[in-house]
Coordinates of C-alpha atoms in Angstrom, one line a residue:
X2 CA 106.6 36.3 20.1
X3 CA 104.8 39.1 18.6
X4 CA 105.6 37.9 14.9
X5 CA 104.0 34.3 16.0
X6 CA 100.9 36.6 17.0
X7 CA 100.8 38.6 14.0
X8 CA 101.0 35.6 11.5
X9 CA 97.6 35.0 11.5
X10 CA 98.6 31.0 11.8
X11 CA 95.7 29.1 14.5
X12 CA 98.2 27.6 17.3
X13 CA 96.3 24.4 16.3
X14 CA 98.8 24.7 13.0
X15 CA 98.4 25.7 9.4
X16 CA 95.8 22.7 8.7
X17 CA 93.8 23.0 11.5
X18 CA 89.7 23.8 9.6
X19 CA 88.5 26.9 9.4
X20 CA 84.9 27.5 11.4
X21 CA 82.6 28.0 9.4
X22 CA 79.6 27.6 10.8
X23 CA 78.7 24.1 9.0
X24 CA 78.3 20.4 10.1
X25 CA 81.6 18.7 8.9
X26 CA 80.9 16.6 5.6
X27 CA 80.8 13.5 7.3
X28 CA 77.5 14.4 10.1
X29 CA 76.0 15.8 6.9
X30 CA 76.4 12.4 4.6
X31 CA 75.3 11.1 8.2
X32 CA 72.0 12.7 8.1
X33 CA 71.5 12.4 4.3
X34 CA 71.5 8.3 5.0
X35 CA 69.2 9.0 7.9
X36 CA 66.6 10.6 5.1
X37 CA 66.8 7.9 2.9
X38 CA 66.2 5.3 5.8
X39 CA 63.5 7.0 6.8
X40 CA 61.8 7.4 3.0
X41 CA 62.9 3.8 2.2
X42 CA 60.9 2.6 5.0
X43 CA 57.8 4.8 4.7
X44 CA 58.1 3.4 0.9
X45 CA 57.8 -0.1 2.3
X46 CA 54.9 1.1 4.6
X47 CA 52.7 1.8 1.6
X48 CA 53.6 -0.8 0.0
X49 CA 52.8 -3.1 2.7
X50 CA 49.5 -1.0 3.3
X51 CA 48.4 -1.8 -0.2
X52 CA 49.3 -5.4 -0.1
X53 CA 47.4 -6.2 3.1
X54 CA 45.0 -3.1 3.7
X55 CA 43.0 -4.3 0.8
X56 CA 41.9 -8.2 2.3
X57 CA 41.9 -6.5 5.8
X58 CA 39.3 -4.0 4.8
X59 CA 37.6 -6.9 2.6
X60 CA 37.2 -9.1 5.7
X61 CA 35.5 -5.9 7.8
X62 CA 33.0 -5.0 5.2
X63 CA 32.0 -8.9 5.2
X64 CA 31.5 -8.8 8.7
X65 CA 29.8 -5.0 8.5
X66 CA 27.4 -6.6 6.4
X67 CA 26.6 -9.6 7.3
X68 CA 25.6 -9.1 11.0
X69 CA 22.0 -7.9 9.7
X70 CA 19.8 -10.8 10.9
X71 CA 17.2 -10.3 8.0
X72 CA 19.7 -10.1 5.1
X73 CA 23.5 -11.9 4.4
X74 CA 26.2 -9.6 2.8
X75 CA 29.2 -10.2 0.6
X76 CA 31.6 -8.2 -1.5
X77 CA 33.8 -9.9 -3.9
X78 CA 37.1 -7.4 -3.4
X79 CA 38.2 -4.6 -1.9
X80 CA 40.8 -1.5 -3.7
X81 CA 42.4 1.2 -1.8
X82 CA 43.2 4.4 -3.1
X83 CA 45.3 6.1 -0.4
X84 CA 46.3 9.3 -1.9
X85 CA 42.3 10.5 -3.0
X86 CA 41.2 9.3 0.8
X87 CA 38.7 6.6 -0.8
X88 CA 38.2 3.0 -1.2
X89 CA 36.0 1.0 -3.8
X90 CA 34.1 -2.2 -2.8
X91 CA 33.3 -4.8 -5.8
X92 CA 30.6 -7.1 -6.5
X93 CA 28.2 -6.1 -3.2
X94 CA 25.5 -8.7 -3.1
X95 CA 22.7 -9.0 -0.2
X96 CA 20.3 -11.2 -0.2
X97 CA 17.4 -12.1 2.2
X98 CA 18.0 -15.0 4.9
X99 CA 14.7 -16.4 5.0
X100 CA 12.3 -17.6 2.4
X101 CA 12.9 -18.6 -1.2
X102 CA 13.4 -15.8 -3.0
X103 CA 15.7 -15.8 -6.1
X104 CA 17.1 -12.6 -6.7
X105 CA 19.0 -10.4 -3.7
X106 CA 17.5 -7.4 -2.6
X107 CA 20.3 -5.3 -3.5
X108 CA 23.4 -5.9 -5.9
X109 CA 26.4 -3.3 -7.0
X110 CA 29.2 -4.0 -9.2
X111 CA 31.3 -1.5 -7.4
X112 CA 30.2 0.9 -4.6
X113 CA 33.3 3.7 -3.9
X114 CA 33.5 6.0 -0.7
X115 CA 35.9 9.0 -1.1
X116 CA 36.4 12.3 0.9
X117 CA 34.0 15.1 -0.7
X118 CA 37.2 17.4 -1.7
X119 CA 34.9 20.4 -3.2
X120 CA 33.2 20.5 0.6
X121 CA 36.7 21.4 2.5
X122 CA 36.1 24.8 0.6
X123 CA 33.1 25.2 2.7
X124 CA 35.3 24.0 6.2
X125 CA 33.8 20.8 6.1
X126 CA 35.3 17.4 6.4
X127 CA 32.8 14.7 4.6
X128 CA 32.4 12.0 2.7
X129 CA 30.7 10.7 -0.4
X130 CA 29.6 7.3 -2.0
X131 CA 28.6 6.9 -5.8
X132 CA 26.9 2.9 -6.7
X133 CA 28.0 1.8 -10.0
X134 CA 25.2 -0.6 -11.9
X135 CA 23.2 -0.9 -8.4
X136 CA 20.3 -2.8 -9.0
X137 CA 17.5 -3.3 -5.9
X138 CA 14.8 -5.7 -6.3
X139 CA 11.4 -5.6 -4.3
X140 CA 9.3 -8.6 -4.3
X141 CA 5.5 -8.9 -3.4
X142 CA 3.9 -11.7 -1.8
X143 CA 0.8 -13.0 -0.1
X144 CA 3.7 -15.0 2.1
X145 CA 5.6 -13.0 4.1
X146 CA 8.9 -14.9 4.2
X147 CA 8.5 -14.3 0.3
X148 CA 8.2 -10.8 0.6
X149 CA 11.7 -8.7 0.1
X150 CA 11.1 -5.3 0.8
X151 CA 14.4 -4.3 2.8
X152 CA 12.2 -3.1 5.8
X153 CA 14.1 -3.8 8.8
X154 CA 17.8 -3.2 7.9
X155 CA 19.9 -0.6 9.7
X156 CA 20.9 0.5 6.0
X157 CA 21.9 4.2 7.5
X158 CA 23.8 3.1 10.1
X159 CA 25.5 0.4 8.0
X160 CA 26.6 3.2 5.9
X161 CA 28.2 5.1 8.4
X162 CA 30.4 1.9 9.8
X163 CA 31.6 1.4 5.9
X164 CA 33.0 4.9 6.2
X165 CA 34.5 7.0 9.0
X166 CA 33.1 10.3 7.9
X167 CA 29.5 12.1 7.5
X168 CA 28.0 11.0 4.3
X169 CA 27.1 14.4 2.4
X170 CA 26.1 13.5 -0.9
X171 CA 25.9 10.1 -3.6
X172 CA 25.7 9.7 -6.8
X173 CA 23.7 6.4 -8.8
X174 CA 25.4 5.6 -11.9
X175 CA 23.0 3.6 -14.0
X176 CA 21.2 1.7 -11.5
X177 CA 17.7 -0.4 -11.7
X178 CA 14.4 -0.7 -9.6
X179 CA 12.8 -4.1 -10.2
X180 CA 9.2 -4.5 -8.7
X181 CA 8.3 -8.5 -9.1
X182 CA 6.1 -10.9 -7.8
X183 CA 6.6 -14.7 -8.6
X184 CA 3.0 -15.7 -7.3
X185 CA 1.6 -15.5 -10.8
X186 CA 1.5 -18.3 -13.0
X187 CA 4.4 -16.1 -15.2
X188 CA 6.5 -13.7 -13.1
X189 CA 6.0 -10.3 -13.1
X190 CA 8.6 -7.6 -13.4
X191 CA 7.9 -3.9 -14.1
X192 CA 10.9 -2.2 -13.9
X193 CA 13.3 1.1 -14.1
X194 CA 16.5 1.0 -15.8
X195 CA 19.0 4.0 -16.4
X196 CA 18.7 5.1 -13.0
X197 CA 21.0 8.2 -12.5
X198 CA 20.6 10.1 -9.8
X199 CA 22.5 12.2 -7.0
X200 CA 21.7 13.2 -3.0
X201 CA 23.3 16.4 -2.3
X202 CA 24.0 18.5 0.8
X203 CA 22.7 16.2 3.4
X204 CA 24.9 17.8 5.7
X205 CA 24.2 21.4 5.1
X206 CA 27.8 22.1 4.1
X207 CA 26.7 25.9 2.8
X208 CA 24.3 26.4 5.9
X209 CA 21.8 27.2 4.1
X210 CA 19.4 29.1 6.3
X211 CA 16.1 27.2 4.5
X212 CA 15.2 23.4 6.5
X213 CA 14.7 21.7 3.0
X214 CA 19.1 21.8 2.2
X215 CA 19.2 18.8 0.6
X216 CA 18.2 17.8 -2.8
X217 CA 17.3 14.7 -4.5
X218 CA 17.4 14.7 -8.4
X219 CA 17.0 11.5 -10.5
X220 CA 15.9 10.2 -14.0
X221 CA 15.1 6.9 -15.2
X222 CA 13.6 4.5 -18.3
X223 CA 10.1 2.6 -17.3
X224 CA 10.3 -0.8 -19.0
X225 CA 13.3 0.4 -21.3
X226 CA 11.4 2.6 -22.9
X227 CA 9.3 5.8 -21.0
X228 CA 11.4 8.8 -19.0
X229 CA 10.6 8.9 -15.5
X230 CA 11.7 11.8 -13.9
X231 CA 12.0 12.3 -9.7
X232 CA 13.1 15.4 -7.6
X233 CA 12.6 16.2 -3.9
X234 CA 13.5 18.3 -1.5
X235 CA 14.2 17.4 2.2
X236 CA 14.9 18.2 5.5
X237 CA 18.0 15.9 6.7
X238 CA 17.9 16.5 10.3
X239 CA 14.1 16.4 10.6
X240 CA 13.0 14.1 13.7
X241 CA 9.8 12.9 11.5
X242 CA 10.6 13.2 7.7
X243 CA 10.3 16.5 5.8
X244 CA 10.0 16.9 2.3
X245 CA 8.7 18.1 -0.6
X246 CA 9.0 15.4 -3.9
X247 CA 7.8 15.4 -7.5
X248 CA 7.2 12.3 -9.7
X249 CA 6.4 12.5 -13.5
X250 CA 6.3 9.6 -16.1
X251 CA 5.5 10.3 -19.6
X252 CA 4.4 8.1 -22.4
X253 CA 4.9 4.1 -21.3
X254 CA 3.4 2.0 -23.6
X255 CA 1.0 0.0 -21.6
X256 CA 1.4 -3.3 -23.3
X257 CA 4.2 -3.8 -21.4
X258 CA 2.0 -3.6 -18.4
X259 CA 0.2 -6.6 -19.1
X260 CA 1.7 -9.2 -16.8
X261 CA 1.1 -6.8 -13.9
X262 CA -2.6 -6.0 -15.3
X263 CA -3.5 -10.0 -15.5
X264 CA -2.1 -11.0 -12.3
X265 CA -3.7 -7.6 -9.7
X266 CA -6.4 -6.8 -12.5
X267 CA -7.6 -9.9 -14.7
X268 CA -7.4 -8.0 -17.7
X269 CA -4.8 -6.9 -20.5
X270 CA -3.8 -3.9 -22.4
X271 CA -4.3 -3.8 -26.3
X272 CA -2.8 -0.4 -26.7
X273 CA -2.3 3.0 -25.5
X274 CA -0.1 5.3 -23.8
X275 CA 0.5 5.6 -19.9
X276 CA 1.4 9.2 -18.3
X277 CA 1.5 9.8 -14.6
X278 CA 2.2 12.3 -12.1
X279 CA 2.7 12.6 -8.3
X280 CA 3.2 15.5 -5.7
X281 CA 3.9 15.1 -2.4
X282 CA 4.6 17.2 0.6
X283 CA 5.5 15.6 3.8
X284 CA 5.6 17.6 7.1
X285 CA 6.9 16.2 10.4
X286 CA 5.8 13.1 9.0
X287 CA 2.3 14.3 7.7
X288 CA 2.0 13.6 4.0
X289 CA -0.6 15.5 1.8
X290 CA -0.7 15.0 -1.9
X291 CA -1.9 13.5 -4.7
X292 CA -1.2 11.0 -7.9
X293 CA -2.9 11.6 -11.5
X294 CA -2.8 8.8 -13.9
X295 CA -3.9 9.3 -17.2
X296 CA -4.1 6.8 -20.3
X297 CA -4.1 7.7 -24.1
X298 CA -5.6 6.3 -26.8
X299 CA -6.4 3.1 -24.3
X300 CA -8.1 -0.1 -25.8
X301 CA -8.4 -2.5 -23.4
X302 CA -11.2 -4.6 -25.1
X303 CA -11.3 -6.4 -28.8
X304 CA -13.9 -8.7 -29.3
X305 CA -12.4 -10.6 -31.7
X306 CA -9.5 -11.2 -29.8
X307 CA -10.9 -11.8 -26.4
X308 CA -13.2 -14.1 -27.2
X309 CA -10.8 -16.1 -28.7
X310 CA -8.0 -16.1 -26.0
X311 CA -10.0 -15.8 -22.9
X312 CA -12.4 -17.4 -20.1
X313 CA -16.0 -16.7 -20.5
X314 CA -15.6 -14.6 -16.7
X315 CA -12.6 -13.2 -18.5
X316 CA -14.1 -11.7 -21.4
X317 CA -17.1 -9.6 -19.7
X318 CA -14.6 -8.5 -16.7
X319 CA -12.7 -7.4 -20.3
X320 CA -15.8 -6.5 -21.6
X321 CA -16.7 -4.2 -18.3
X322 CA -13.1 -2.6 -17.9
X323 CA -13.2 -1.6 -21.8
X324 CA -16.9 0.0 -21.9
X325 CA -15.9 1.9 -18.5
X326 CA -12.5 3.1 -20.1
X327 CA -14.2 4.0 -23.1
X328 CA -17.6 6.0 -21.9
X329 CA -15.5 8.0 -19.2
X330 CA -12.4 9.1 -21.3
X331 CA -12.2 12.8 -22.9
X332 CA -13.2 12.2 -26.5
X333 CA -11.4 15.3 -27.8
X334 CA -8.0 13.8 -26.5
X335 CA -8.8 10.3 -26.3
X336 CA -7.9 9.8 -22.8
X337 CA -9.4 8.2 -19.2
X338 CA -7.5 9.9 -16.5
X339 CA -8.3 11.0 -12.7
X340 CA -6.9 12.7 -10.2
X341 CA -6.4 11.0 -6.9
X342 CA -6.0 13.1 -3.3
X343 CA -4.4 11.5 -0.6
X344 CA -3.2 11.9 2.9
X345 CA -1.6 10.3 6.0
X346 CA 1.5 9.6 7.3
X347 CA 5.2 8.5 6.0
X348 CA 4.8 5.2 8.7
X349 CA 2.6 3.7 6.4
X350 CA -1.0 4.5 7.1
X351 CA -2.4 6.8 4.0
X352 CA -5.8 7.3 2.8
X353 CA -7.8 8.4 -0.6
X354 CA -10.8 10.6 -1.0
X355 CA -12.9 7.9 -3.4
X356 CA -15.5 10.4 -3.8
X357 CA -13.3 13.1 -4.9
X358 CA -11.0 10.8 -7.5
X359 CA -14.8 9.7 -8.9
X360 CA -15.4 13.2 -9.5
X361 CA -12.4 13.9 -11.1
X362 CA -13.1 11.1 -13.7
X363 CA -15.7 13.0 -14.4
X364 CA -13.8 16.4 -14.6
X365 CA -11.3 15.0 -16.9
X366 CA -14.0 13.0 -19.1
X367 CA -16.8 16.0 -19.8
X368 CA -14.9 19.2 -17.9
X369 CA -11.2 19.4 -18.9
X370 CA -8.8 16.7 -19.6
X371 CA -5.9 16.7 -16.7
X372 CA -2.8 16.9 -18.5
X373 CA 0.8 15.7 -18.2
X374 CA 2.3 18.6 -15.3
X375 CA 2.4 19.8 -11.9
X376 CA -1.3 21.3 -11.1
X377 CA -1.6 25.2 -11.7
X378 CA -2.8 26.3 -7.9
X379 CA -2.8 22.8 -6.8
X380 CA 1.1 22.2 -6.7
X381 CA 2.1 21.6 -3.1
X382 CA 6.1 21.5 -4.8
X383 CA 7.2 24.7 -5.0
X384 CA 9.9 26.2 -8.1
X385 CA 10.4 22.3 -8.9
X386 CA 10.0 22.1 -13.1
X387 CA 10.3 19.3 -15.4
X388 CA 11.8 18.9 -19.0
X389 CA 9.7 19.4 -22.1
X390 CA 9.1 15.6 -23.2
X391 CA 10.4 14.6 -26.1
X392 CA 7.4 12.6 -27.7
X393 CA 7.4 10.4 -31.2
X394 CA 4.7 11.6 -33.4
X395 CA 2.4 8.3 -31.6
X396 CA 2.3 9.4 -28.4
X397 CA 0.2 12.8 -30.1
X398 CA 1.4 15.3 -26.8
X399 CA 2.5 18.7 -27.3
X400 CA 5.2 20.1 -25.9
X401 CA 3.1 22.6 -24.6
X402 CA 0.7 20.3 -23.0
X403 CA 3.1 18.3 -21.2
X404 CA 5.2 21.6 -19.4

């Protein structure tokens, strides 16, 4: 009896298993085909995901856009991309219900939401949206169902049913602005192509401490050919809109104004150079500010010309506009300018001191000729600066002038 004890042998017998502390091998080949099940099938719920998400998510964006009563949306197609946390939309077209007119208002060939990864590092969870080739296309008429200005849309809140989180910033990439009217016996269209631009911090993701967080920058060609340049400040969660915003063209060539001229002004450009600047500061909907356009080495009358291509009342209303141009530029620089105050509101209703922008034709014609920049002591846009131009030898600005 005490030699059985002392063996060391299990009473089970000498093949009875030794406890280790481990699963036997079958439970753990068990649970190892348990773990494949489980991955085989989540590999068959992406897959499904991306074979039917995509005309799922097509069909809502349809419907998204095309319950607005003024304007119809579609969208060609629809791509998920499920490990970024974004989704593009292709071919976005919407066009105006009523009237005739021939273009939409706004077009994209791809438009893609995405989480705004760079923002979690800040603790916020937000979104972003960046247009590829958007173009938007205003139109101006004397008939109102002919007229496509966009007024009227819930754009904003369109926006946020297209994506489930805050929108914090977009980006433009390559965009246009037409401007057309097809009233006139040829169809205007004055233009900006190039459009790049980006909206940033809308949401205040750094909490900043200053109302104006966000921050609008964007640059542009006029007519394929002069740099417009565009940056604002603004206050995103402003009742009444607060902002500050700079505008600054430089050197269009003002023959290709001369559709618009003859249809709003009777009269056409022979040559010269266009430069322009705006400021404006808007405060709980208050807006102060002003515009300065200024024209270079302008003709605007030849008398050979004009009185072989126009209308008797064509030629003196030529005539008239060209003598005016001409005895109120600055001879030194060879330029007719002005500077134009206004104020109002951002709901439409602005007026313009006439008696001040007459003076300033003045100022700029025998004083000092107004030049290409933000006004020293007169800039309502604070620490907002501009790039030095970069002018062919014809357009005869200076660097210096111009910053």
């Amino acid at each position: 009896m005490k030699e059985h004890e002392n063996s060391g042998v299990s009473p089970a017998g000498p093949n009875a298993p030794k406890a280790s502390g481990q699963p036997p091998r079958g439970k753990r080949h068990h649970g190892w085909r348990w773990l494949g099940v489980v991955c085989a099938l989540i590999v068959v719920a992406l897959s499904a995901a991306r074979a039917f998400l995509p005309s799922l998510v097509r069909d809502y964006v349809n419907r998204t856009l095309d319950r607005n009563l003024l304007y119809a949306g579609r969208i060609g197609g629809v791509t998920i991309h499920l490990l970024r946390g974004a989704y593009s939309i292709h071919d976005v077209r919407l066009s105006q219900r009523t009237g005739n007119v021939p273009v939409p208002l706004f077009a994209a060939k791809r438009v893609d939401f995405s989480i705004q990864w760079d923002a979690l590092l800040h603790g916020h969870v937000v979104g972003r949206f960046v247009m590829h080739q958007p173009e938007l296309n205003l139109v101006a008429s004397s008939n109102l169902n002919e007229a496509q200005t966009g007024a009227g849309g819930p754009w904003l809140e369109t926006i946020r049913d297209l994506f489930p989180l805050t929108i914090n910033s977009a980006v433009i990439e390559d965009g246009s602005v037409h401007f057309r009217t097809y009233e006139s016996q040829k169809p205007v269209d004055v233009y900006l192509s190039h459009v790049n631009g980006s909206v940033d911090d809308l949401s205040n993701i750094r909490d900043e401490t200053n109302p104006l967080v966000a921050t609008v920058q964007a640059a542009a060609l006029v007519m394929d050919q002069a740099k417009l340049e565009f940056k604002m400040t603004l206050d995103p969660f402003s009742y009444r809109p607060t902002f500050h915003l700079a505008v600054r063209l430089l050197g269009l060539d003002v023959t290709k104004l001369n559709d618009l001229a003859l249809t709003y002004g009777k009269f056409d450009f022979k040559r010269g150079w266009f430069d322009m600047v705006l400021e404006a500061d808007a405060q709980e909907g208050q807006l102060t500010g002003y515009v300065k356009p200024l024209f270079r080495h302008l003709k605007v009358f030849s008398l050979t010309q004009d009185l072989k291509e126009d209308s008797v009342l064509q030629f003196f209303w030529q005539a008239l506009v060209g003598g005016a141009t001409t005895a109120f530029k600055n001879f030194p620089r060879d330029q007719f300018g002005t500077l134009v105050p206004f104020t109002g509101n951002t709901s439409g209703t602005t007026t313009t001191d006439i008696l001040a922008t007459i003076g300033n034709v003045l100022r700029n014609a025998f004083v000092r000729a107004y030049l290409p920049r933000l006004e020293i002591g007169q800039s309502i846009v604070q620490d907002f600066t501009f790039e030095a131009p970069d002018f062919t030898q014809a357009l005869s600005t200076t660097d210096s002038e111009a910053q």
